[in-house]
mmCIF file of C-alpha atoms in Angstrom:
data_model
loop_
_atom_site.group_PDB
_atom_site.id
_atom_site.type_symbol
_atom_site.label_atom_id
_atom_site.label_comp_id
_atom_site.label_asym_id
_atom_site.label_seq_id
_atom_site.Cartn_x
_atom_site.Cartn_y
_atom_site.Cartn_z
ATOM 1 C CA UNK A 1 116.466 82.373 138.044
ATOM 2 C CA UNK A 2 114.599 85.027 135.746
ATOM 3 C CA UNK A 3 117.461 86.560 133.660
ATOM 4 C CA UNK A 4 117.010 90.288 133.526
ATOM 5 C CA UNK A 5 116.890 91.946 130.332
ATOM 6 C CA UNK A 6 119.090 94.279 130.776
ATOM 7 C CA UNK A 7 122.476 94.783 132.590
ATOM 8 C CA UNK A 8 125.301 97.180 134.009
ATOM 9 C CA UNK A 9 128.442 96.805 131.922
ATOM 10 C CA UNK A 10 131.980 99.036 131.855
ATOM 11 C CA UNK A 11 133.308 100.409 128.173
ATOM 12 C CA UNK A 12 135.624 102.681 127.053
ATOM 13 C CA UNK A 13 134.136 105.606 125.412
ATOM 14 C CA UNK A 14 137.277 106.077 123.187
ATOM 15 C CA UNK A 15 141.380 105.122 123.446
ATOM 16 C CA UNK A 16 142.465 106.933 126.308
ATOM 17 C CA UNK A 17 143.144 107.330 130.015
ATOM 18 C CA UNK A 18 141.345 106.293 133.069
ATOM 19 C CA UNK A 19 138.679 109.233 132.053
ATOM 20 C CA UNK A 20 137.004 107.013 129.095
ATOM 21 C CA UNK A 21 135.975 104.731 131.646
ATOM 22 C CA UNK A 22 132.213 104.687 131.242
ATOM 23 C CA UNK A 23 129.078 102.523 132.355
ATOM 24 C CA UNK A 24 125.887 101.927 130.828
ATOM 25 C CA UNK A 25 123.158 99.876 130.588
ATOM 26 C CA UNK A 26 122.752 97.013 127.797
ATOM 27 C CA UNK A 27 121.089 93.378 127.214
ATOM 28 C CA UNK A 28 121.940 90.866 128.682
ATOM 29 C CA UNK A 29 124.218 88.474 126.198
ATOM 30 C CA UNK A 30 123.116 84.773 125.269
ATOM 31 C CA UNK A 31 125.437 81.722 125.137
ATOM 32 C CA UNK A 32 126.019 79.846 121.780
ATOM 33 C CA UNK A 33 127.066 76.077 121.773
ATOM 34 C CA UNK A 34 129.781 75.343 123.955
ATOM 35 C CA UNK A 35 129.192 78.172 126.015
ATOM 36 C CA UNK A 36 127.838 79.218 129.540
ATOM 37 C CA UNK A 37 126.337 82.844 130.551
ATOM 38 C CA UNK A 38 127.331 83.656 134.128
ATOM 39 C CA UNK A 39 126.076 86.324 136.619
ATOM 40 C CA UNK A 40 129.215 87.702 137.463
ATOM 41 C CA UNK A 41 129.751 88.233 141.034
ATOM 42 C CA UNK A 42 133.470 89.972 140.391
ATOM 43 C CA UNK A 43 135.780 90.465 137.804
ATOM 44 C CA UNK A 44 139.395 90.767 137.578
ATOM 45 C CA UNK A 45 141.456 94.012 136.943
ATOM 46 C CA UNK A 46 144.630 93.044 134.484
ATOM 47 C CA UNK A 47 147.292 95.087 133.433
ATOM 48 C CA UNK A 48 145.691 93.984 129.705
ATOM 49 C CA UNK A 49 142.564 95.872 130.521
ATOM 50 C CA UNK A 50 144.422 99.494 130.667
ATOM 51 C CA UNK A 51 146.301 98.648 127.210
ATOM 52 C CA UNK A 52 143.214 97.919 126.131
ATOM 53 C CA UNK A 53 141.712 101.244 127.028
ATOM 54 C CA UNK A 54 144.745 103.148 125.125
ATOM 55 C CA UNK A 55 143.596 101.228 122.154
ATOM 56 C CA UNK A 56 146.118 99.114 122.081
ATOM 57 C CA UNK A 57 145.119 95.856 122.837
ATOM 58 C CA UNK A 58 141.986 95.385 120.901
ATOM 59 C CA UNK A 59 139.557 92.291 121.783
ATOM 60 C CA UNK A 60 139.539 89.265 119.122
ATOM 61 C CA UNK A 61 137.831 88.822 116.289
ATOM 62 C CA UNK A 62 134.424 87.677 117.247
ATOM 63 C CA UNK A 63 134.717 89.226 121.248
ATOM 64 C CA UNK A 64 133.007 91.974 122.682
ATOM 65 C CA UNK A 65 134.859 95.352 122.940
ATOM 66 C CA UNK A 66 133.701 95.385 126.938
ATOM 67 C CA UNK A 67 136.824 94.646 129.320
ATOM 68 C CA UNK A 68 137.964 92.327 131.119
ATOM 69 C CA UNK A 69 139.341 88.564 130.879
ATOM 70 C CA UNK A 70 138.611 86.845 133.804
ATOM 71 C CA UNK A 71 135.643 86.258 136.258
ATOM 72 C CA UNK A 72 133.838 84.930 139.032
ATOM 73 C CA UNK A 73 129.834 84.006 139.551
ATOM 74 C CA UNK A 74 127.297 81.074 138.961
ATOM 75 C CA UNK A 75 126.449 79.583 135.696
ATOM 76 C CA UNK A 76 122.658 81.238 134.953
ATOM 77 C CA UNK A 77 121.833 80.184 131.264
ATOM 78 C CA UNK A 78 123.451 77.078 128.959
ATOM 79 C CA UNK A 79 124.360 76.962 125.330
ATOM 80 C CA UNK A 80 124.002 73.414 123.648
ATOM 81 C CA UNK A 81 126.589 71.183 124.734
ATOM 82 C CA UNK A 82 128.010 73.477 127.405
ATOM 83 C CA UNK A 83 128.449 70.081 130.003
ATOM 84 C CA UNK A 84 128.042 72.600 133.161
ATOM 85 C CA UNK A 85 125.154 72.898 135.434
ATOM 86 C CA UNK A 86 122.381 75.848 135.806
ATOM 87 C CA UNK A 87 124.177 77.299 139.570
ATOM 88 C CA UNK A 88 127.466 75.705 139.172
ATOM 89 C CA UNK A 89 130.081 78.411 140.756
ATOM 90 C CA UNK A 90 132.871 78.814 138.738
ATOM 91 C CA UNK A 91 135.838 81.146 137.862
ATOM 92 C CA UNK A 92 136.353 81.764 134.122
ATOM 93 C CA UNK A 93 139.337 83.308 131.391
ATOM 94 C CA UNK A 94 137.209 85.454 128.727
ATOM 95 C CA UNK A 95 137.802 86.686 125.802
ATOM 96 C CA UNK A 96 136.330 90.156 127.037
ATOM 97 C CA UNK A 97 133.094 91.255 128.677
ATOM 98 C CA UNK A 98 134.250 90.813 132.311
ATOM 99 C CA UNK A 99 133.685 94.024 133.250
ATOM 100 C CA UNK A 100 129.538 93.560 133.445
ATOM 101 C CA UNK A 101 127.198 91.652 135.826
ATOM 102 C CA UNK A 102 126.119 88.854 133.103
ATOM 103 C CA UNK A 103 129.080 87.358 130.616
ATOM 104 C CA UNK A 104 129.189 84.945 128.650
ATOM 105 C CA UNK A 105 132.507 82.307 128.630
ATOM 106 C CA UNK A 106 133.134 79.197 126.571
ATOM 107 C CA UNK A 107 132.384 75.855 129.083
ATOM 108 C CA UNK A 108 136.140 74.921 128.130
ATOM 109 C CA UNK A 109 137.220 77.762 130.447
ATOM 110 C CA UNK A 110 135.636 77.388 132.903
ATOM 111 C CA UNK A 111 136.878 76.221 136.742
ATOM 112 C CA UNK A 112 134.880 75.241 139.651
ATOM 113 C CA UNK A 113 135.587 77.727 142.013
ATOM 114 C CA UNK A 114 138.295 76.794 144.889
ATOM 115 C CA UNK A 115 136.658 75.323 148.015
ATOM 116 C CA UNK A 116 138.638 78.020 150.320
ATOM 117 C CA UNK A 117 137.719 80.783 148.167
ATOM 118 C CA UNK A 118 134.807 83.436 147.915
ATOM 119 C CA UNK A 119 133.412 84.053 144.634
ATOM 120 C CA UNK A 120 135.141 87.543 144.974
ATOM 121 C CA UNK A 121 138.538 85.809 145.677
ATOM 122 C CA UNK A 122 138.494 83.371 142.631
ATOM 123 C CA UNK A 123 138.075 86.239 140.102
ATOM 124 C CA UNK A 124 141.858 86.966 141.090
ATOM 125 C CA UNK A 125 142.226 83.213 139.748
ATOM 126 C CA UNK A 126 141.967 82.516 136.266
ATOM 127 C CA UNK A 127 144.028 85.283 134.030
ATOM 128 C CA UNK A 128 147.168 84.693 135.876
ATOM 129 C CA UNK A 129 146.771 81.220 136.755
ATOM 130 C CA UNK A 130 146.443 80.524 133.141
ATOM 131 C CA UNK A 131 149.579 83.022 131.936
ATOM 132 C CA UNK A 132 151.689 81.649 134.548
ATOM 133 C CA UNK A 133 151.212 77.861 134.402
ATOM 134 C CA UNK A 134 151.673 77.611 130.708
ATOM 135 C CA UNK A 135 154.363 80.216 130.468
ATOM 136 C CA UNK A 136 156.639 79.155 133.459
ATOM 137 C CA UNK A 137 155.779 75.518 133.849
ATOM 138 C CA UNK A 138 155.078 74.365 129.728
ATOM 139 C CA UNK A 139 157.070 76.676 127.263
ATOM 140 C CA UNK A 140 159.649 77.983 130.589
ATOM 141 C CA UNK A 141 159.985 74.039 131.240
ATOM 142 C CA UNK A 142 160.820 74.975 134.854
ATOM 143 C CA UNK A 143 162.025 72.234 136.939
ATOM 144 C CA UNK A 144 162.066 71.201 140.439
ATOM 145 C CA UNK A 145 165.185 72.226 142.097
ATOM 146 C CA UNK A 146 165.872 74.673 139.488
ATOM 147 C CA UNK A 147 166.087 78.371 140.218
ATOM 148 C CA UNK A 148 163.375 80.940 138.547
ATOM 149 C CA UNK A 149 163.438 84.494 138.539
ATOM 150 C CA UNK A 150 160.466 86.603 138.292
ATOM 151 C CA UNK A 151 160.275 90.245 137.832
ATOM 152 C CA UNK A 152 157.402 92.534 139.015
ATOM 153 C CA UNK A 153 156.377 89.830 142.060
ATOM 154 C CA UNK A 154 154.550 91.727 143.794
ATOM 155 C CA UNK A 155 151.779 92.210 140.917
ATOM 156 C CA UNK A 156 149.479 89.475 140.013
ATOM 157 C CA UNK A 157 151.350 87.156 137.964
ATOM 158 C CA UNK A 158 154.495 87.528 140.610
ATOM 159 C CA UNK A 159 152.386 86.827 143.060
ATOM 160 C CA UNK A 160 151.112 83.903 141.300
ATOM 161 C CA UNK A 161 154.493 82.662 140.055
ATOM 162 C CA UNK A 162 156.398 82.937 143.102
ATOM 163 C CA UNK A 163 153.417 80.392 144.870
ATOM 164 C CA UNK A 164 153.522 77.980 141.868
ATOM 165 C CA UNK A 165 157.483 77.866 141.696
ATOM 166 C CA UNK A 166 157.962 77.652 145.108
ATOM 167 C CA UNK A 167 155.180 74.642 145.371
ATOM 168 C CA UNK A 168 157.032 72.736 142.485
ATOM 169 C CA UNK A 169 160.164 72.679 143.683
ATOM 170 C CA UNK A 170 161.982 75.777 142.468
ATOM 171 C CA UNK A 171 164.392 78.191 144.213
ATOM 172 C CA UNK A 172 162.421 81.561 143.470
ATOM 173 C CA UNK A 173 164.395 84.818 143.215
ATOM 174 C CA UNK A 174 161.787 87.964 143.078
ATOM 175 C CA UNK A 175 162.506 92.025 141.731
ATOM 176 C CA UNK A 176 160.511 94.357 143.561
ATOM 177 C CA UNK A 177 160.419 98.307 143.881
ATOM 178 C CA UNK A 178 160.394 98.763 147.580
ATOM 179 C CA UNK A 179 161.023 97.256 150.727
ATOM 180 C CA UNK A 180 157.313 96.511 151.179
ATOM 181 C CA UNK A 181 157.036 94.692 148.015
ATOM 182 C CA UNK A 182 159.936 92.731 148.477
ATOM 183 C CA UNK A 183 158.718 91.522 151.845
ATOM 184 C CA UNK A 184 155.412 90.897 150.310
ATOM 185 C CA UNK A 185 157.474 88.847 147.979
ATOM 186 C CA UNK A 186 159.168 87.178 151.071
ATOM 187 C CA UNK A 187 156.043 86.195 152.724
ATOM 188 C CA UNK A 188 154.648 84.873 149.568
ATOM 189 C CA UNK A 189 157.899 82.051 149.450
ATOM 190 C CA UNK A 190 160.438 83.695 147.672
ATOM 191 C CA UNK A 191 163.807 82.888 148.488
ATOM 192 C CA UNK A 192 165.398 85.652 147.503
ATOM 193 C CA UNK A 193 163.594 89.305 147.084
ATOM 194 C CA UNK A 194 165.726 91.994 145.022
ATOM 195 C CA UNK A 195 164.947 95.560 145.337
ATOM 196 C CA UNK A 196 165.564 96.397 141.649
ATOM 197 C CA UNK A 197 166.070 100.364 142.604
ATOM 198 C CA UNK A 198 168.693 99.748 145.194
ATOM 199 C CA UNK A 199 170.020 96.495 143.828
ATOM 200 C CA UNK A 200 171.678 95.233 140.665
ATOM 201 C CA UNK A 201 169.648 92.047 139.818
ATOM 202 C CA UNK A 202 172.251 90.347 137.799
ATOM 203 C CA UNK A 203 174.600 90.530 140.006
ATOM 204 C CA UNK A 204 172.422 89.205 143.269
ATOM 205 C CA UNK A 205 171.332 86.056 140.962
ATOM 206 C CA UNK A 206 174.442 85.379 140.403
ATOM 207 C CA UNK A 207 175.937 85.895 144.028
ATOM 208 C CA UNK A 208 173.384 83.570 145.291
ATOM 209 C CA UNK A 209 173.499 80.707 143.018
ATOM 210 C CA UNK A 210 177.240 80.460 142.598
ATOM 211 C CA UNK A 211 177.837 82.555 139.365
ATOM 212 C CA UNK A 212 175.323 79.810 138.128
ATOM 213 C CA UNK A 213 172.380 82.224 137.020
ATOM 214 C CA UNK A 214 168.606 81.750 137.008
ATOM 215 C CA UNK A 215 167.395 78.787 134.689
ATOM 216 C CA UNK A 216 164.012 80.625 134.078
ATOM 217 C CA UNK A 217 163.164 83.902 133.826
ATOM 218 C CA UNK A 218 159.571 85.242 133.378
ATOM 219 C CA UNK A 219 159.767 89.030 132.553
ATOM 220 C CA UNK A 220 157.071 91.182 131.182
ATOM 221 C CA UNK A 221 159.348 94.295 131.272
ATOM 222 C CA UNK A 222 161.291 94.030 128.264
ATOM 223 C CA UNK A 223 163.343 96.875 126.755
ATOM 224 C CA UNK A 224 166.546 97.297 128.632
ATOM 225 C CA UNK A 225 165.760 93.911 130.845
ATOM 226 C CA UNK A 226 166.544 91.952 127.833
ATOM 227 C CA UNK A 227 170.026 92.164 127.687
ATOM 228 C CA UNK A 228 170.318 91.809 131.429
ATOM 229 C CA UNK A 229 168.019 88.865 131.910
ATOM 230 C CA UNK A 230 170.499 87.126 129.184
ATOM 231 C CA UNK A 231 172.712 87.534 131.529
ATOM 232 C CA UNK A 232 171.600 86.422 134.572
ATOM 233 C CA UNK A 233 170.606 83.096 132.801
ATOM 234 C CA UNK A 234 172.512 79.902 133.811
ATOM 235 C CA UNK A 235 173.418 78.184 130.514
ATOM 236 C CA UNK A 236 170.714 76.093 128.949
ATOM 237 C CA UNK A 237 168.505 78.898 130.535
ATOM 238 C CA UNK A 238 165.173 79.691 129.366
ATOM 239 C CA UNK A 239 163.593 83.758 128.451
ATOM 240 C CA UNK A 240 159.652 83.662 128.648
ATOM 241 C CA UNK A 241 158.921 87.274 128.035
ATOM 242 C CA UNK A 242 154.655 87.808 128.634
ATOM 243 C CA UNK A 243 154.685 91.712 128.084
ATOM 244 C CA UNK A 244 156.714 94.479 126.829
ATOM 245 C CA UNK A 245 155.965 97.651 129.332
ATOM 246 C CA UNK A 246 159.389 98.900 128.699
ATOM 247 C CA UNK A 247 159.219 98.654 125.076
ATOM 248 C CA UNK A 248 159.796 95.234 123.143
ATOM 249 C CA UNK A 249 162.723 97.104 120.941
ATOM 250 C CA UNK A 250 166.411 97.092 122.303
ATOM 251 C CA UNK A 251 169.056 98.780 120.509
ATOM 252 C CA UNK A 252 172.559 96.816 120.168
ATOM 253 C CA UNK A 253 171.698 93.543 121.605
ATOM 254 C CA UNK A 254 174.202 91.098 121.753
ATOM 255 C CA UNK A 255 173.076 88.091 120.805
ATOM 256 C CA UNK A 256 176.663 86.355 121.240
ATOM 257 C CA UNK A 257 175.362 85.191 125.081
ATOM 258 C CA UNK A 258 172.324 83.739 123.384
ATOM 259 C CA UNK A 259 174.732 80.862 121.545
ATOM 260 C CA UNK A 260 177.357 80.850 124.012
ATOM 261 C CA UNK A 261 174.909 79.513 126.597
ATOM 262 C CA UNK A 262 172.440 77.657 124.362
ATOM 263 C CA UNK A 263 169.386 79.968 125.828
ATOM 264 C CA UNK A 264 165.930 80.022 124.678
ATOM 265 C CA UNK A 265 164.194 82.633 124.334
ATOM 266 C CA UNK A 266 160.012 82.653 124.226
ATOM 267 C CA UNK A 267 157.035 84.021 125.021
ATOM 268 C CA UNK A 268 152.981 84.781 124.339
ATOM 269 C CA UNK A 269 150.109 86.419 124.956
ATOM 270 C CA UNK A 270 147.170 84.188 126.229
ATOM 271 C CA UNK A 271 144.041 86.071 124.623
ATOM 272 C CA UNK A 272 144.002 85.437 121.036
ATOM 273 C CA UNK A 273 145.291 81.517 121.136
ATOM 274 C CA UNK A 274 142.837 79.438 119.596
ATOM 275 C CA UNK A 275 140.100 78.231 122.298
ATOM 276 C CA UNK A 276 141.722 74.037 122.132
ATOM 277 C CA UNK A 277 145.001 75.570 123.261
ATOM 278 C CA UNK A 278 143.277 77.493 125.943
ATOM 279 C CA UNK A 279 141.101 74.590 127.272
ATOM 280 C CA UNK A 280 144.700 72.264 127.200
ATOM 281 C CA UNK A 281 145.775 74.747 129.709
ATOM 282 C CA UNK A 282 142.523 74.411 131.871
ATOM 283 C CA UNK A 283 143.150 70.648 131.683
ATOM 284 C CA UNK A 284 146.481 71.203 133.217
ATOM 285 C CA UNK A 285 145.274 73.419 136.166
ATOM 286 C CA UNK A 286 142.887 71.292 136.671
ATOM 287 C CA UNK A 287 145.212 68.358 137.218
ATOM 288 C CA UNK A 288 147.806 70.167 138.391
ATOM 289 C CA UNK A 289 147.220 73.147 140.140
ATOM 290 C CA UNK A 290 143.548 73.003 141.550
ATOM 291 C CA UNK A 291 144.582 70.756 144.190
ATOM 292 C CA UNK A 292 146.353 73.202 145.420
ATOM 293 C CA UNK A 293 143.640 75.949 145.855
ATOM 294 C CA UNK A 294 141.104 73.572 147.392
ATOM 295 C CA UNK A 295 143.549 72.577 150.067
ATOM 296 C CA UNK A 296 144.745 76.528 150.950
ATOM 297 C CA UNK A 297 148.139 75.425 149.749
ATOM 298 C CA UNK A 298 148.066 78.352 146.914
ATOM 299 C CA UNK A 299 145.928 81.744 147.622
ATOM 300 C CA UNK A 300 145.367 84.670 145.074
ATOM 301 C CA UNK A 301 146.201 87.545 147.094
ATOM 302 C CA UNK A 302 143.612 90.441 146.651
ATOM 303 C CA UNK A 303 144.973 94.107 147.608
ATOM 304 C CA UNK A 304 141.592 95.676 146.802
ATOM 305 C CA UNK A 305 138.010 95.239 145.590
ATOM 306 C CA UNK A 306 135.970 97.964 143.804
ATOM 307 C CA UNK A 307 132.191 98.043 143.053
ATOM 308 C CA UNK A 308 131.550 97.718 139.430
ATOM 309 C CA UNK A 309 130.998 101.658 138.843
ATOM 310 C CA UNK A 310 134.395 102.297 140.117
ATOM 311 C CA UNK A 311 136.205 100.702 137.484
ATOM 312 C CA UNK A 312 138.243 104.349 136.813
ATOM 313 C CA UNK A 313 139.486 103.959 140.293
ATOM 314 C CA UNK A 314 140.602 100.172 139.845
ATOM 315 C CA UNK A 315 142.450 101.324 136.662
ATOM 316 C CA UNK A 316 143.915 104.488 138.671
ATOM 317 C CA UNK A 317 145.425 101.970 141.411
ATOM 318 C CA UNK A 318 146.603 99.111 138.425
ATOM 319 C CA UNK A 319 148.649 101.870 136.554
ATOM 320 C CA UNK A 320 150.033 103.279 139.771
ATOM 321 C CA UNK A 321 151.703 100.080 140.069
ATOM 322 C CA UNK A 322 151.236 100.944 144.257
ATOM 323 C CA UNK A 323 148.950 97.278 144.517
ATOM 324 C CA UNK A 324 150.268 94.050 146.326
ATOM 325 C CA UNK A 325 148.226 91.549 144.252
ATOM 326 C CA UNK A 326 145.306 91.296 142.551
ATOM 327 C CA UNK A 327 142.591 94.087 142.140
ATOM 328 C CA UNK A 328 138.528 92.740 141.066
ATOM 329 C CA UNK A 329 135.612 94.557 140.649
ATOM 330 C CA UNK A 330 132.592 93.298 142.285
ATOM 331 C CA UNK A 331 129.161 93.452 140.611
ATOM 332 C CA UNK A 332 127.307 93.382 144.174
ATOM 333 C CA UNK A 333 125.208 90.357 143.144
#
């Protein structure tokens, strides 16, 4: 194809609220070795994204302030050594720049897109895919027949984990805020959904695994979770914390559990790992878990899709926390 010039891309005009969300046009980027330029059919809406926006989360060293980390489309224009194809369709992890209709993402990152899935669908794919895999399955160590707790399942990465855990082998336990949710969580394969305003999750975990507790716990709450998810963990249990929306400071915690069980506690952000650890992950979802999006077996489940210019409303609906899912922005190409 004839690559435009120029292009529609999302910023932030400033640290702020949904209001900063702007769009403009600007050129078109070009792919360096290693790297692919795609014409972005949709991007994915992350939690990320709005902590970006209050200028917290700032973009890498080297990556473009423009949003958004994962996305959809067909490969248009190839740096040297890239090892794709001009019109392969692929979902990708950025570094940022998501949030326009052309973006360029290392080859390394890039996923050919689920047979089952519209190019639309498989921009849900790749943030969370990524976070969860490495987080539950490599540092959590989760095991078949082993029970995993995550919180917040009915957002992306819940919705994600609960499918993965479930499809290895794990008894899943689920905190959501509402009924809906929780059956949401239900219908996804979680054994267990606990309505975290009504119900005491320690105390359910540990009711329904025999005073045992929960041998992983993925939790991107933080603040006064921490001392709870310590104890709901079964000894040997394993803490992989991926956020902090509750604050990552907790007064008085008492470590004493934390020695008395022999629990680990972990966690890590995905963006600013060096691009080798990044593509080791890829590997492994390649292996491991893209056999089970071509077959149907695992779906991203998409609660709504905004045109690009309507990013303010996407981040509206994230921060609302009211979404079953994943949200994406399509570019309407």
């Amino acid at each position: 194809m004839s690559l435009p010039a120029q292009m529609r891309e999302i910023f932030f005009d400033g640290a702020g609220g949904p209001e900063v969300i702007k769009g403009r046009e600007a050129p078109v980027p070009a792919p360096g070795p290693g790297q692919v330029l795609v014409e972005v059919v949709a991007a994915g809406v992350n939690r990320p994204d709005c902590i970006q926006r209050a200028g917290l989360y700032p973009p890498p060293p080297g990556e473009t302030q423009i949003p958004g980390l994962e996305i959809a489309g067909r490969v248009v224009a190839l740096g040297d050594g890239a090892g794709l194809k001009i019109g392969d369709e692929i979902c990708a992890l950025v570094g940022s720049g998501g949030y326009a209709e052309f973006c360029v993402a290392e080859a390394a990152l890039c996923l050919k897109k689920p047979a089952p899935l519209s190019l639309v669908e498989a921009a849900g794919v790749p943030e969370t895919f990524f976070t969860v895999y490495d987080n539950v399955f490599t540092r959590g160590a989760l095991q078949p027949g082993e029970v995993f707790l995550v919180h917040g399942g009915s957002s992306g990465i819940g919705s994600t984990a609960i499918q993965l855990a479930k499809k290895f082998g794990a008894k899943v336990f689920a905190t959501a805020g509402s009924a809906e949710k929780c059956a949401f969580c239900l219908e996804l394969g979680a054994d267990v959904a606990i309505n975290y305003r009504d119900e005491d999750f320690v105390a359910v975990v540990k009711e329904k695994t025999g005073k045992k507790g929960a041998n992983v716990i993925l939790d991107m709450v933080g603040g006064p979770y921490l001392q709870r998810n310590v104890q709901a963990l079964a000894p040997d249990g394993r803490l992989v914390q991926i956020a902090f929306l509750q604050g990552s400071k907790v007064k008085d915690f008492d470590f004493m559990s934390v020695m008395l069980k022999r629990l680990t506690i972990t966690g890590a952000t995905l963006r600013s790992r060096p691009l080798a650890a990044k593509a080791a992950i890829a590997s492994a979802l390649r292996e491991k878990v893209w056999p089970l999006l071509d077959s149907g077996a695992v779906m991203p489940k998409l609660h709504a899709t905004f045109p690009l210019e309507q990013a303010r409303q996407a981040h509206e609906l994230m921060e609302s926390s009211a979404h079953l899912g994943k949200i994406v922005l399509a570019t309407g190409r």
